[in-house]
Coordinates of C-alpha atoms in Angstrom, one line a residue:
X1 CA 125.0 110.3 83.8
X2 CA 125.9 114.0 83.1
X3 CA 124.8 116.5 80.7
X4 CA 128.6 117.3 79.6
X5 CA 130.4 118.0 76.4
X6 CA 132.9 115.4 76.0
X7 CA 136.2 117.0 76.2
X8 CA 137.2 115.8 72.1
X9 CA 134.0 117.8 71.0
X10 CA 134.9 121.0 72.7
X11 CA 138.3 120.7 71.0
X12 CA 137.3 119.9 67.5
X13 CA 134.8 123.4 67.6
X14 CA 137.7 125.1 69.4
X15 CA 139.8 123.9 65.9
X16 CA 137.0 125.0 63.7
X17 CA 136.0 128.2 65.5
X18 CA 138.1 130.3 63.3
X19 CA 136.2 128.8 59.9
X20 CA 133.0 129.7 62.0
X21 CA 134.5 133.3 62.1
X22 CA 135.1 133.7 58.6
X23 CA 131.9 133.2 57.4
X24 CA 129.4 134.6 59.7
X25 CA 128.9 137.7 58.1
X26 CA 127.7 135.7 54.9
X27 CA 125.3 133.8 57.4
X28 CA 124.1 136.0 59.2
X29 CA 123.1 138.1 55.7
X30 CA 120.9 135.8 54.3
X31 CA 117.2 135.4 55.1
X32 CA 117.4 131.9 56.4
X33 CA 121.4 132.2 58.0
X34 CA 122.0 129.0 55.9
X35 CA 124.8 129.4 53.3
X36 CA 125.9 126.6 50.8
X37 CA 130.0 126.6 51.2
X38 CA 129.7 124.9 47.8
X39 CA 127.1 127.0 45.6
X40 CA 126.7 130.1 46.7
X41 CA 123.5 130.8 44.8
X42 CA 121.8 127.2 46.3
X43 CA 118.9 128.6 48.6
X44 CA 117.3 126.9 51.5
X45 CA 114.2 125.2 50.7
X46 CA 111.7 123.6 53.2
X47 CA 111.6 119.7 52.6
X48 CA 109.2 117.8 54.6
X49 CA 109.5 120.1 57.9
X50 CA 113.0 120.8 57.9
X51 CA 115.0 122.7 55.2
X52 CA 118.4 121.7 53.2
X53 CA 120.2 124.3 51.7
X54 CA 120.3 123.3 47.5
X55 CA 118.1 123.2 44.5
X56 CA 114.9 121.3 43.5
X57 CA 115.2 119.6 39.7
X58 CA 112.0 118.7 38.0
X59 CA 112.2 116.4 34.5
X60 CA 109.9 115.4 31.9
X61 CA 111.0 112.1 30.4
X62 CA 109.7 110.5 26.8
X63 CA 109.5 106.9 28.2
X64 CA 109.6 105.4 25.2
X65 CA 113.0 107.0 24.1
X66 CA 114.4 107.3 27.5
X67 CA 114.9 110.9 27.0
X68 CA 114.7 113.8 28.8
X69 CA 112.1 116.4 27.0
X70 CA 112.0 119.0 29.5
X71 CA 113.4 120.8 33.1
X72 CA 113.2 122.7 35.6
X73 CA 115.8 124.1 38.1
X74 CA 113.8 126.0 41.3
X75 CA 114.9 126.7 44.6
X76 CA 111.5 126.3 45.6
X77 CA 111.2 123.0 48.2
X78 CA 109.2 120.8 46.4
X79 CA 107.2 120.5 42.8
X80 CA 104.2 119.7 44.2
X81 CA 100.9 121.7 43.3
X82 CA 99.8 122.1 47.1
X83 CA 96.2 121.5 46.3

């Protein structure tokens, strides 16, 4: 069997090639040259040895009022003291 592109793939990146155009120089400005086309302020945050562009939420919830007391809204990757 050959290592070949399938001829539909090359045509669908041929059709999105312009997109790709468009928002390189937002990529390519950013530290990680990952960008979020739906939040532009989401940062990329390492998860588990590979990274997802987004946010990490932390809660505090009264169990016996199912309530939430208290958040937290980080880019950081994960909430977990690394000791």
């Amino acid at each position: 069997m050959a290592d070949t592109i399938p001829v539909r793939v090359v045509d669908e990146l041929d059709v999105a090639k312009p997109g790709f155009s468009r928002i390189a120089p937002a990529v390519t400005g950013r530290p990680s040259c990952q960008i979020s086309l739906t939040d532009p302020d989401a940062c990329s945050m390492k998860t588990r040895g590979e990274g997802i562009v987004g946010y990490s939420v932390q809660t505090e919830v009264d169990v016996k009022r199912h309530l939430f007391v208290d958040y937290e809204v980080t880019s950081a990757g994960t909430g977990r003291d690394p000791r």
